[in-house]
């Protein structure tokens, strides 16, 4: 990440690491190998920390995308 000061990192008990980049990419890595497992282009920079929650037995992950008032 060219600007790691902007976004947070979240890890899961299932061995995943989630984070976002200033370029808007939301990424999931394997916590042991560092291999990129998934990514999604949100369309705007990510400066917040990912969160996870469970609803009706299903786990979800989300992150806020958008520079807001930070810049």
N, CA, C and O atoms as a Maestro MAE file, in Angstrom:
{
 s_m_m2io_version
 :::
 2.0.0
}

f_m_ct {
 s_m_title
 :::
 protein
 m_atom[284] {
  # First column is atom index #
  i_m_mmod_type
  r_m_x_coord
  r_m_y_coord
  r_m_z_coord
  i_m_residue_number
  s_m_chain_name
  s_m_pdb_residue_name
  s_m_pdb_atom_name
  i_m_atomic_number
  :::
  1 25 0.847 -1.173 0.000 1 A "UNK " " N  " 7
  2 3 0.000 0.000 0.000 1 A "UNK " " CA " 6
  3 2 0.892 1.235 0.000 1 A "UNK " " C  " 6
  4 15 1.751 1.381 0.870 1 A "UNK " " O  " 8
  5 25 0.696 2.116 -0.959 2 A "UNK " " N  " 7
  6 3 1.520 3.319 -1.072 2 A "UNK " " CA " 6
  7 2 1.255 4.331 0.035 2 A "UNK " " C  " 6
  8 15 2.103 5.185 0.296 2 A "UNK " " O  " 8
  9 25 0.108 4.257 0.687 3 A "UNK " " N  " 7
  10 3 -0.227 5.208 1.755 3 A "UNK " " CA " 6
  11 2 -0.909 4.483 2.909 3 A "UNK " " C  " 6
  12 15 -2.103 4.684 3.130 3 A "UNK " " O  " 8
  13 25 -0.193 3.652 3.647 4 A "UNK " " N  " 7
  14 3 -0.820 2.828 4.685 4 A "UNK " " CA " 6
  15 2 -1.413 3.623 5.848 4 A "UNK " " C  " 6
  16 15 -2.196 3.077 6.625 4 A "UNK " " O  " 8
  17 25 -1.059 4.894 5.982 5 A "UNK " " N  " 7
  18 3 -1.612 5.684 7.075 5 A "UNK " " CA " 6
  19 2 -3.088 5.965 6.919 5 A "UNK " " C  " 6
  20 15 -3.736 6.364 7.886 5 A "UNK " " O  " 8
  21 25 -3.642 5.772 5.741 6 A "UNK " " N  " 7
  22 3 -5.028 6.148 5.493 6 A "UNK " " CA " 6
  23 2 -6.044 5.099 5.878 6 A "UNK " " C  " 6
  24 15 -7.167 5.471 6.219 6 A "UNK " " O  " 8
  25 25 -5.734 3.816 5.849 7 A "UNK " " N  " 7
  26 3 -6.754 2.804 6.083 7 A "UNK " " CA " 6
  27 2 -6.398 1.848 7.193 7 A "UNK " " C  " 6
  28 15 -5.227 1.669 7.525 7 A "UNK " " O  " 8
  29 25 -7.417 1.233 7.766 8 A "UNK " " N  " 7
  30 3 -7.224 0.244 8.807 8 A "UNK " " CA " 6
  31 2 -7.183 -1.158 8.241 8 A "UNK " " C  " 6
  32 15 -7.455 -1.378 7.061 8 A "UNK " " O  " 8
  33 25 -6.839 -2.104 9.101 9 A "UNK " " N  " 7
  34 3 -6.747 -3.518 8.736 9 A "UNK " " CA " 6
  35 2 -7.618 -4.310 9.694 9 A "UNK " " C  " 6
  36 15 -7.680 -4.004 10.885 9 A "UNK " " O  " 8
  37 25 -8.295 -5.334 9.170 10 A "UNK " " N  " 7
  38 3 -9.093 -6.222 10.005 10 A "UNK " " CA " 6
  39 2 -8.704 -7.663 9.701 10 A "UNK " " C  " 6
  40 15 -8.565 -8.042 8.538 10 A "UNK " " O  " 8
  41 25 -8.532 -8.456 10.740 11 A "UNK " " N  " 7
  42 3 -8.264 -9.880 10.550 11 A "UNK " " CA " 6
  43 2 -9.449 -10.680 11.087 11 A "UNK " " C  " 6
  44 15 -10.199 -10.207 11.942 11 A "UNK " " O  " 8
  45 25 -9.603 -11.900 10.570 12 A "UNK " " N  " 7
  46 3 -10.683 -12.771 11.023 12 A "UNK " " CA " 6
  47 2 -10.113 -14.052 11.595 12 A "UNK " " C  " 6
  48 15 -8.968 -14.409 11.316 12 A "UNK " " O  " 8
  49 25 -10.910 -14.745 12.394 13 A "UNK " " N  " 7
  50 3 -10.508 -16.036 12.944 13 A "UNK " " CA " 6
  51 2 -10.352 -17.075 11.842 13 A "UNK " " C  " 6
  52 15 -9.694 -18.097 12.039 13 A "UNK " " O  " 8
  53 25 -10.953 -16.821 10.684 14 A "UNK " " N  " 7
  54 3 -10.865 -17.739 9.559 14 A "UNK " " CA " 6
  55 2 -9.615 -17.563 8.708 14 A "UNK " " C  " 6
  56 15 -9.480 -18.212 7.670 14 A "UNK " " O  " 8
  57 25 -8.692 -16.689 9.133 15 A "UNK " " N  " 7
  58 3 -7.428 -16.556 8.428 15 A "UNK " " CA " 6
  59 2 -7.418 -15.546 7.292 15 A "UNK " " C  " 6
  60 15 -6.605 -15.655 6.374 15 A "UNK " " O  " 8
  61 25 -8.307 -14.571 7.343 16 A "UNK " " N  " 7
  62 3 -8.355 -13.547 6.302 16 A "UNK " " CA " 6
  63 2 -7.898 -12.203 6.858 16 A "UNK " " C  " 6
  64 15 -8.078 -11.913 8.041 16 A "UNK " " O  " 8
  65 25 -7.305 -11.385 5.986 17 A "UNK " " N  " 7
  66 3 -6.916 -10.021 6.319 17 A "UNK " " CA " 6
  67 2 -7.588 -9.111 5.294 17 A "UNK " " C  " 6
  68 15 -7.421 -9.304 4.090 17 A "UNK " " O  " 8
  69 25 -8.345 -8.122 5.764 18 A "UNK " " N  " 7
  70 3 -9.043 -7.176 4.895 18 A "UNK " " CA " 6
  71 2 -8.478 -5.783 5.091 18 A "UNK " " C  " 6
  72 15 -8.179 -5.384 6.217 18 A "UNK " " O  " 8
  73 25 -8.327 -5.032 3.994 19 A "UNK " " N  " 7
  74 3 -7.900 -3.636 4.061 19 A "UNK " " CA " 6
  75 2 -8.259 -2.956 2.750 19 A "UNK " " C  " 6
  76 15 -8.550 -3.610 1.749 19 A "UNK " " O  " 8
  77 25 -8.232 -1.628 2.779 20 A "UNK " " N  " 7
  78 3 -8.516 -0.847 1.591 20 A "UNK " " CA " 6
  79 2 -7.342 0.043 1.244 20 A "UNK " " C  " 6
  80 15 -6.459 0.277 2.070 20 A "UNK " " O  " 8
  81 25 -7.338 0.540 0.014 21 A "UNK " " N  " 7
  82 3 -6.265 1.407 -0.454 21 A "UNK " " CA " 6
  83 2 -6.816 2.785 -0.823 21 A "UNK " " C  " 6
  84 15 -8.018 2.927 -1.049 21 A "UNK " " O  " 8
  85 25 -5.948 3.801 -0.885 22 A "UNK " " N  " 7
  86 3 -6.391 5.125 -1.307 22 A "UNK " " CA " 6
  87 2 -6.939 5.147 -2.737 22 A "UNK " " C  " 6
  88 15 -7.673 6.063 -3.110 22 A "UNK " " O  " 8
  89 25 -6.586 4.150 -3.525 23 A "UNK " " N  " 7
  90 3 -7.074 4.047 -4.904 23 A "UNK " " CA " 6
  91 2 -8.440 3.371 -4.993 23 A "UNK " " C  " 6
  92 15 -8.988 3.235 -6.086 23 A "UNK " " O  " 8
  93 25 -9.001 2.943 -3.852 24 A "UNK " " N  " 7
  94 3 -10.346 2.385 -3.824 24 A "UNK " " CA " 6
  95 2 -10.445 0.886 -3.920 24 A "UNK " " C  " 6
  96 15 -11.546 0.358 -4.074 24 A "UNK " " O  " 8
  97 25 -9.330 0.178 -3.835 25 A "UNK " " N  " 7
  98 3 -9.386 -1.281 -3.910 25 A "UNK " " CA " 6
  99 2 -9.579 -1.859 -2.509 25 A "UNK " " C  " 6
  100 15 -8.803 -1.562 -1.600 25 A "UNK " " O  " 8
  101 25 -10.615 -2.687 -2.333 26 A "UNK " " N  " 7
  102 3 -10.873 -3.409 -1.087 26 A "UNK " " CA " 6
  103 2 -10.328 -4.814 -1.292 26 A "UNK " " C  " 6
  104 15 -10.721 -5.495 -2.240 26 A "UNK " " O  " 8
  105 25 -9.424 -5.261 -0.415 27 A "UNK " " N  " 7
  106 3 -8.626 -6.467 -0.657 27 A "UNK " " CA " 6
  107 2 -8.744 -7.445 0.506 27 A "UNK " " C  " 6
  108 15 -8.818 -7.041 1.667 27 A "UNK " " O  " 8
  109 25 -8.761 -8.743 0.179 28 A "UNK " " N  " 7
  110 3 -8.686 -9.806 1.177 28 A "UNK " " CA " 6
  111 2 -7.452 -10.659 0.887 28 A "UNK " " C  " 6
  112 15 -7.242 -11.105 -0.241 28 A "UNK " " O  " 8
  113 25 -6.641 -10.877 1.924 29 A "UNK " " N  " 7
  114 3 -5.432 -11.694 1.812 29 A "UNK " " CA " 6
  115 2 -5.528 -12.909 2.727 29 A "UNK " " C  " 6
  116 15 -6.271 -12.907 3.708 29 A "UNK " " O  " 8
  117 25 -4.770 -13.939 2.394 30 A "UNK " " N  " 7
  118 3 -4.565 -15.078 3.281 30 A "UNK " " CA " 6
  119 2 -3.588 -14.630 4.360 30 A "UNK " " C  " 6
  120 15 -2.525 -14.099 4.040 30 A "UNK " " O  " 8
  121 25 -3.929 -14.834 5.651 31 A "UNK " " N  " 7
  122 3 -3.066 -14.310 6.711 31 A "UNK " " CA " 6
  123 2 -1.759 -15.072 6.886 31 A "UNK " " C  " 6
  124 15 -0.852 -14.571 7.551 31 A "UNK " " O  " 8
  125 25 -1.634 -16.248 6.321 32 A "UNK " " N  " 7
  126 3 -0.379 -17.002 6.435 32 A "UNK " " CA " 6
  127 2 0.548 -16.778 5.251 32 A "UNK " " C  " 6
  128 15 1.763 -16.673 5.424 32 A "UNK " " O  " 8
  129 25 -0.011 -16.706 4.056 33 A "UNK " " N  " 7
  130 3 0.828 -16.612 2.854 33 A "UNK " " CA " 6
  131 2 0.903 -15.197 2.276 33 A "UNK " " C  " 6
  132 15 1.825 -14.882 1.525 33 A "UNK " " O  " 8
  133 25 -0.062 -14.348 2.623 34 A "UNK " " N  " 7
  134 3 -0.120 -13.018 2.022 34 A "UNK " " CA " 6
  135 2 -0.721 -13.010 0.629 34 A "UNK " " C  " 6
  136 15 -0.789 -11.961 -0.012 34 A "UNK " " O  " 8
  137 25 -1.155 -14.164 0.155 35 A "UNK " " N  " 7
  138 3 -1.738 -14.267 -1.191 35 A "UNK " " CA " 6
  139 2 -3.037 -13.475 -1.268 35 A "UNK " " C  " 6
  140 15 -3.877 -13.561 -0.372 35 A "UNK " " O  " 8
  141 25 -3.199 -12.705 -2.339 36 A "UNK " " N  " 7
  142 3 -4.447 -11.974 -2.562 36 A "UNK " " CA " 6
  143 2 -5.516 -12.971 -2.973 36 A "UNK " " C  " 6
  144 15 -5.364 -13.684 -3.965 36 A "UNK " " O  " 8
  145 25 -6.598 -13.016 -2.205 37 A "UNK " " N  " 7
  146 3 -7.686 -13.953 -2.464 37 A "UNK " " CA " 6
  147 2 -8.865 -13.303 -3.176 37 A "UNK " " C  " 6
  148 15 -9.626 -13.970 -3.878 37 A "UNK " " O  " 8
  149 25 -9.008 -11.997 -2.988 38 A "UNK " " N  " 7
  150 3 -10.180 -11.304 -3.516 38 A "UNK " " CA " 6
  151 2 -9.912 -9.813 -3.499 38 A "UNK " " C  " 6
  152 15 -9.170 -9.323 -2.647 38 A "UNK " " O  " 8
  153 25 -10.510 -9.086 -4.436 39 A "UNK " " N  " 7
  154 3 -10.467 -7.633 -4.390 39 A "UNK " " CA " 6
  155 2 -11.680 -7.069 -5.118 39 A "UNK " " C  " 6
  156 15 -12.286 -7.723 -5.967 39 A "UNK " " O  " 8
  157 25 -12.011 -5.836 -4.758 40 A "UNK " " N  " 7
  158 3 -13.148 -5.149 -5.362 40 A "UNK " " CA " 6
  159 2 -12.801 -3.672 -5.471 40 A "UNK " " C  " 6
  160 15 -12.344 -3.074 -4.497 40 A "UNK " " O  " 8
  161 25 -13.007 -3.077 -6.633 41 A "UNK " " N  " 7
  162 3 -12.756 -1.662 -6.847 41 A "UNK " " CA " 6
  163 2 -14.013 -0.892 -6.448 41 A "UNK " " C  " 6
  164 15 -15.059 -1.029 -7.081 41 A "UNK " " O  " 8
  165 25 -13.903 -0.076 -5.388 42 A "UNK " " N  " 7
  166 3 -15.066 0.634 -4.864 42 A "UNK " " CA " 6
  167 2 -15.368 1.929 -5.595 42 A "UNK " " C  " 6
  168 15 -16.483 2.443 -5.509 42 A "UNK " " O  " 8
  169 25 -14.396 2.461 -6.310 43 A "UNK " " N  " 7
  170 3 -14.619 3.693 -7.048 43 A "UNK " " CA " 6
  171 2 -14.163 4.951 -6.332 43 A "UNK " " C  " 6
  172 15 -14.162 6.031 -6.921 43 A "UNK " " O  " 8
  173 25 -13.773 4.828 -5.067 44 A "UNK " " N  " 7
  174 3 -13.260 5.973 -4.322 44 A "UNK " " CA " 6
  175 2 -12.307 5.464 -3.248 44 A "UNK " " C  " 6
  176 15 -12.355 4.297 -2.861 44 A "UNK " " O  " 8
  177 25 -11.451 6.347 -2.779 45 A "UNK " " N  " 7
  178 3 -10.445 5.948 -1.791 45 A "UNK " " CA " 6
  179 2 -11.050 5.401 -0.509 45 A "UNK " " C  " 6
  180 15 -12.131 5.817 -0.094 45 A "UNK " " O  " 8
  181 25 -10.344 4.470 0.113 46 A "UNK " " N  " 7
  182 3 -10.777 3.872 1.376 46 A "UNK " " CA " 6
  183 2 -9.843 4.373 2.470 46 A "UNK " " C  " 6
  184 15 -8.637 4.129 2.433 46 A "UNK " " O  " 8
  185 25 -10.414 5.074 3.444 47 A "UNK " " N  " 7
  186 3 -9.617 5.581 4.552 47 A "UNK " " CA " 6
  187 2 -10.095 5.026 5.891 47 A "UNK " " C  " 6
  188 15 -9.476 5.289 6.921 47 A "UNK " " O  " 8
  189 25 -11.177 4.270 5.890 48 A "UNK " " N  " 7
  190 3 -11.723 3.701 7.119 48 A "UNK " " CA " 6
  191 2 -11.296 2.267 7.323 48 A "UNK " " C  " 6
  192 15 -10.650 1.663 6.466 48 A "UNK " " O  " 8
  193 25 -11.669 1.730 8.475 49 A "UNK " " N  " 7
  194 3 -11.339 0.347 8.813 49 A "UNK " " CA " 6
  195 2 -12.493 -0.580 8.455 49 A "UNK " " C  " 6
  196 15 -13.650 -0.239 8.703 49 A "UNK " " O  " 8
  197 25 -12.204 -1.752 7.873 50 A "UNK " " N  " 7
  198 3 -13.255 -2.733 7.603 50 A "UNK " " CA " 6
  199 2 -13.889 -3.228 8.906 50 A "UNK " " C  " 6
  200 15 -13.253 -3.221 9.960 50 A "UNK " " O  " 8
  201 25 -15.143 -3.655 8.817 51 A "UNK " " N  " 7
  202 3 -15.833 -4.266 9.952 51 A "UNK " " CA " 6
  203 2 -16.489 -5.562 9.493 51 A "UNK " " C  " 6
  204 15 -16.684 -5.786 8.298 51 A "UNK " " O  " 8
  205 25 -16.822 -6.403 10.451 52 A "UNK " " N  " 7
  206 3 -17.544 -7.632 10.147 52 A "UNK " " CA " 6
  207 2 -18.676 -7.807 11.146 52 A "UNK " " C  " 6
  208 15 -18.576 -7.385 12.298 52 A "UNK " " O  " 8
  209 25 -19.750 -8.431 10.693 53 A "UNK " " N  " 7
  210 3 -20.877 -8.728 11.567 53 A "UNK " " CA " 6
  211 2 -21.579 -9.963 11.047 53 A "UNK " " C  " 6
  212 15 -21.374 -10.390 9.910 53 A "UNK " " O  " 8
  213 25 -22.419 -10.532 11.912 54 A "UNK " " N  " 7
  214 3 -23.156 -11.747 11.561 54 A "UNK " " CA " 6
  215 2 -24.645 -11.457 11.643 54 A "UNK " " C  " 6
  216 15 -25.120 -10.799 12.569 54 A "UNK " " O  " 8
  217 25 -25.372 -11.968 10.647 55 A "UNK " " N  " 7
  218 3 -26.818 -11.834 10.643 55 A "UNK " " CA " 6
  219 2 -27.423 -13.108 10.092 55 A "UNK " " C  " 6
  220 15 -27.066 -13.541 8.996 55 A "UNK " " O  " 8
  221 25 -28.317 -13.704 10.825 56 A "UNK " " N  " 7
  222 3 -29.002 -14.937 10.410 56 A "UNK " " CA " 6
  223 2 -28.018 -16.033 10.014 56 A "UNK " " C  " 6
  224 15 -28.250 -16.765 9.052 56 A "UNK " " O  " 8
  225 25 -26.911 -16.144 10.764 57 A "UNK " " N  " 7
  226 3 -25.943 -17.202 10.514 57 A "UNK " " CA " 6
  227 2 -24.968 -16.927 9.377 57 A "UNK " " C  " 6
  228 15 -24.141 -17.782 9.060 57 A "UNK " " O  " 8
  229 25 -25.047 -15.762 8.762 58 A "UNK " " N  " 7
  230 3 -24.163 -15.398 7.647 58 A "UNK " " CA " 6
  231 2 -23.229 -14.273 8.099 58 A "UNK " " C  " 6
  232 15 -23.676 -13.308 8.720 58 A "UNK " " O  " 8
  233 25 -21.932 -14.394 7.791 59 A "UNK " " N  " 7
  234 3 -20.972 -13.354 8.157 59 A "UNK " " CA " 6
  235 2 -20.791 -12.393 6.985 59 A "UNK " " C  " 6
  236 15 -20.690 -12.814 5.833 59 A "UNK " " O  " 8
  237 25 -20.750 -11.094 7.295 60 A "UNK " " N  " 7
  238 3 -20.588 -10.042 6.295 60 A "UNK " " CA " 6
  239 2 -19.371 -9.193 6.638 60 A "UNK " " C  " 6
  240 15 -18.973 -9.090 7.798 60 A "UNK " " O  " 8
  241 25 -18.789 -8.590 5.608 61 A "UNK " " N  " 7
  242 3 -17.670 -7.659 5.766 61 A "UNK " " CA " 6
  243 2 -18.016 -6.410 4.966 61 A "UNK " " C  " 6
  244 15 -18.536 -6.498 3.853 61 A "UNK " " O  " 8
  245 25 -17.723 -5.243 5.542 62 A "UNK " " N  " 7
  246 3 -17.954 -4.009 4.808 62 A "UNK " " CA " 6
  247 2 -16.887 -2.976 5.157 62 A "UNK " " C  " 6
  248 15 -16.164 -3.103 6.145 62 A "UNK " " O  " 8
  249 25 -16.814 -1.952 4.310 63 A "UNK " " N  " 7
  250 3 -15.908 -0.840 4.543 63 A "UNK " " CA " 6
  251 2 -16.527 0.397 3.897 63 A "UNK " " C  " 6
  252 15 -17.211 0.298 2.878 63 A "UNK " " O  " 8
  253 25 -16.286 1.539 4.487 64 A "UNK " " N  " 7
  254 3 -16.770 2.793 3.909 64 A "UNK " " CA " 6
  255 2 -15.766 3.269 2.871 64 A "UNK " " C  " 6
  256 15 -14.560 3.279 3.116 64 A "UNK " " O  " 8
  257 25 -16.272 3.658 1.723 65 A "UNK " " N  " 7
  258 3 -15.434 4.158 0.635 65 A "UNK " " CA " 6
  259 2 -15.783 5.603 0.363 65 A "UNK " " C  " 6
  260 15 -16.956 5.943 0.212 65 A "UNK " " O  " 8
  261 25 -14.769 6.463 0.297 66 A "UNK " " N  " 7
  262 3 -14.976 7.880 0.030 66 A "UNK " " CA " 6
  263 2 -14.074 8.710 0.921 66 A "UNK " " C  " 6
  264 15 -13.923 8.417 2.107 66 A "UNK " " O  " 8
  265 25 -13.484 9.729 0.362 67 A "UNK " " N  " 7
  266 3 -12.521 10.530 1.116 67 A "UNK " " CA " 6
  267 2 -13.171 11.380 2.181 67 A "UNK " " C  " 6
  268 15 -12.527 11.675 3.188 67 A "UNK " " O  " 8
  269 25 -14.414 11.788 2.009 68 A "UNK " " N  " 7
  270 3 -15.084 12.595 3.019 68 A "UNK " " CA " 6
  271 2 -14.339 13.887 3.302 68 A "UNK " " C  " 6
  272 15 -13.839 14.527 2.377 68 A "UNK " " O  " 8
  273 25 -14.259 14.280 4.564 69 A "UNK " " N  " 7
  274 3 -13.604 15.513 4.950 69 A "UNK " " CA " 6
  275 2 -12.137 15.367 5.272 69 A "UNK " " C  " 6
  276 15 -11.506 16.326 5.717 69 A "UNK " " O  " 8
  277 25 -11.576 14.184 5.057 70 A "UNK " " N  " 7
  278 3 -10.186 13.931 5.448 70 A "UNK " " CA " 6
  279 2 -9.203 14.689 4.575 70 A "UNK " " C  " 6
  280 15 -8.121 15.047 5.039 70 A "UNK " " O  " 8
  281 25 -9.551 14.940 3.328 71 A "UNK " " N  " 7
  282 3 -8.611 15.573 2.409 71 A "UNK " " CA " 6
  283 2 -9.205 16.861 1.865 71 A "UNK " " C  " 6
  284 15 -8.565 17.548 1.069 71 A "UNK " " O  " 8
  :::
 }
 m_bond[283] {
  # First column is bond index #
  i_m_from
  i_m_to
  i_m_order
  :::
  1 1 2 1
  2 2 3 1
  3 3 4 2
  4 3 5 1
  5 5 6 1
  6 6 7 1
  7 7 8 2
  8 7 9 1
  9 9 10 1
  10 10 11 1
  11 11 12 2
  12 11 13 1
  13 13 14 1
  14 14 15 1
  15 15 16 2
  16 15 17 1
  17 17 18 1
  18 18 19 1
  19 19 20 2
  20 19 21 1
  21 21 22 1
  22 22 23 1
  23 23 24 2
  24 23 25 1
  25 25 26 1
  26 26 27 1
  27 27 28 2
  28 27 29 1
  29 29 30 1
  30 30 31 1
  31 31 32 2
  32 31 33 1
  33 33 34 1
  34 34 35 1
  35 35 36 2
  36 35 37 1
  37 37 38 1
  38 38 39 1
  39 39 40 2
  40 39 41 1
  41 41 42 1
  42 42 43 1
  43 43 44 2
  44 43 45 1
  45 45 46 1
  46 46 47 1
  47 47 48 2
  48 47 49 1
  49 49 50 1
  50 50 51 1
  51 51 52 2
  52 51 53 1
  53 53 54 1
  54 54 55 1
  55 55 56 2
  56 55 57 1
  57 57 58 1
  58 58 59 1
  59 59 60 2
  60 59 61 1
  61 61 62 1
  62 62 63 1
  63 63 64 2
  64 63 65 1
  65 65 66 1
  66 66 67 1
  67 67 68 2
  68 67 69 1
  69 69 70 1
  70 70 71 1
  71 71 72 2
  72 71 73 1
  73 73 74 1
  74 74 75 1
  75 75 76 2
  76 75 77 1
  77 77 78 1
  78 78 79 1
  79 79 80 2
  80 79 81 1
  81 81 82 1
  82 82 83 1
  83 83 84 2
  84 83 85 1
  85 85 86 1
  86 86 87 1
  87 87 88 2
  88 87 89 1
  89 89 90 1
  90 90 91 1
  91 91 92 2
  92 91 93 1
  93 93 94 1
  94 94 95 1
  95 95 96 2
  96 95 97 1
  97 97 98 1
  98 98 99 1
  99 99 100 2
  100 99 101 1
  101 101 102 1
  102 102 103 1
  103 103 104 2
  104 103 105 1
  105 105 106 1
  106 106 107 1
  107 107 108 2
  108 107 109 1
  109 109 110 1
  110 110 111 1
  111 111 112 2
  112 111 113 1
  113 113 114 1
  114 114 115 1
  115 115 116 2
  116 115 117 1
  117 117 118 1
  118 118 119 1
  119 119 120 2
  120 119 121 1
  121 121 122 1
  122 122 123 1
  123 123 124 2
  124 123 125 1
  125 125 126 1
  126 126 127 1
  127 127 128 2
  128 127 129 1
  129 129 130 1
  130 130 131 1
  131 131 132 2
  132 131 133 1
  133 133 134 1
  134 134 135 1
  135 135 136 2
  136 135 137 1
  137 137 138 1
  138 138 139 1
  139 139 140 2
  140 139 141 1
  141 141 142 1
  142 142 143 1
  143 143 144 2
  144 143 145 1
  145 145 146 1
  146 146 147 1
  147 147 148 2
  148 147 149 1
  149 149 150 1
  150 150 151 1
  151 151 152 2
  152 151 153 1
  153 153 154 1
  154 154 155 1
  155 155 156 2
  156 155 157 1
  157 157 158 1
  158 158 159 1
  159 159 160 2
  160 159 161 1
  161 161 162 1
  162 162 163 1
  163 163 164 2
  164 163 165 1
  165 165 166 1
  166 166 167 1
  167 167 168 2
  168 167 169 1
  169 169 170 1
  170 170 171 1
  171 171 172 2
  172 171 173 1
  173 173 174 1
  174 174 175 1
  175 175 176 2
  176 175 177 1
  177 177 178 1
  178 178 179 1
  179 179 180 2
  180 179 181 1
  181 181 182 1
  182 182 183 1
  183 183 184 2
  184 183 185 1
  185 185 186 1
  186 186 187 1
  187 187 188 2
  188 187 189 1
  189 189 190 1
  190 190 191 1
  191 191 192 2
  192 191 193 1
  193 193 194 1
  194 194 195 1
  195 195 196 2
  196 195 197 1
  197 197 198 1
  198 198 199 1
  199 199 200 2
  200 199 201 1
  201 201 202 1
  202 202 203 1
  203 203 204 2
  204 203 205 1
  205 205 206 1
  206 206 207 1
  207 207 208 2
  208 207 209 1
  209 209 210 1
  210 210 211 1
  211 211 212 2
  212 211 213 1
  213 213 214 1
  214 214 215 1
  215 215 216 2
  216 215 217 1
  217 217 218 1
  218 218 219 1
  219 219 220 2
  220 219 221 1
  221 221 222 1
  222 222 223 1
  223 223 224 2
  224 223 225 1
  225 225 226 1
  226 226 227 1
  227 227 228 2
  228 227 229 1
  229 229 230 1
  230 230 231 1
  231 231 232 2
  232 231 233 1
  233 233 234 1
  234 234 235 1
  235 235 236 2
  236 235 237 1
  237 237 238 1
  238 238 239 1
  239 239 240 2
  240 239 241 1
  241 241 242 1
  242 242 243 1
  243 243 244 2
  244 243 245 1
  245 245 246 1
  246 246 247 1
  247 247 248 2
  248 247 249 1
  249 249 250 1
  250 250 251 1
  251 251 252 2
  252 251 253 1
  253 253 254 1
  254 254 255 1
  255 255 256 2
  256 255 257 1
  257 257 258 1
  258 258 259 1
  259 259 260 2
  260 259 261 1
  261 261 262 1
  262 262 263 1
  263 263 264 2
  264 263 265 1
  265 265 266 1
  266 266 267 1
  267 267 268 2
  268 267 269 1
  269 269 270 1
  270 270 271 1
  271 271 272 2
  272 271 273 1
  273 273 274 1
  274 274 275 1
  275 275 276 2
  276 275 277 1
  277 277 278 1
  278 278 279 1
  279 279 280 2
  280 279 281 1
  281 281 282 1
  282 282 283 1
  283 283 284 2
  :::
 }
}
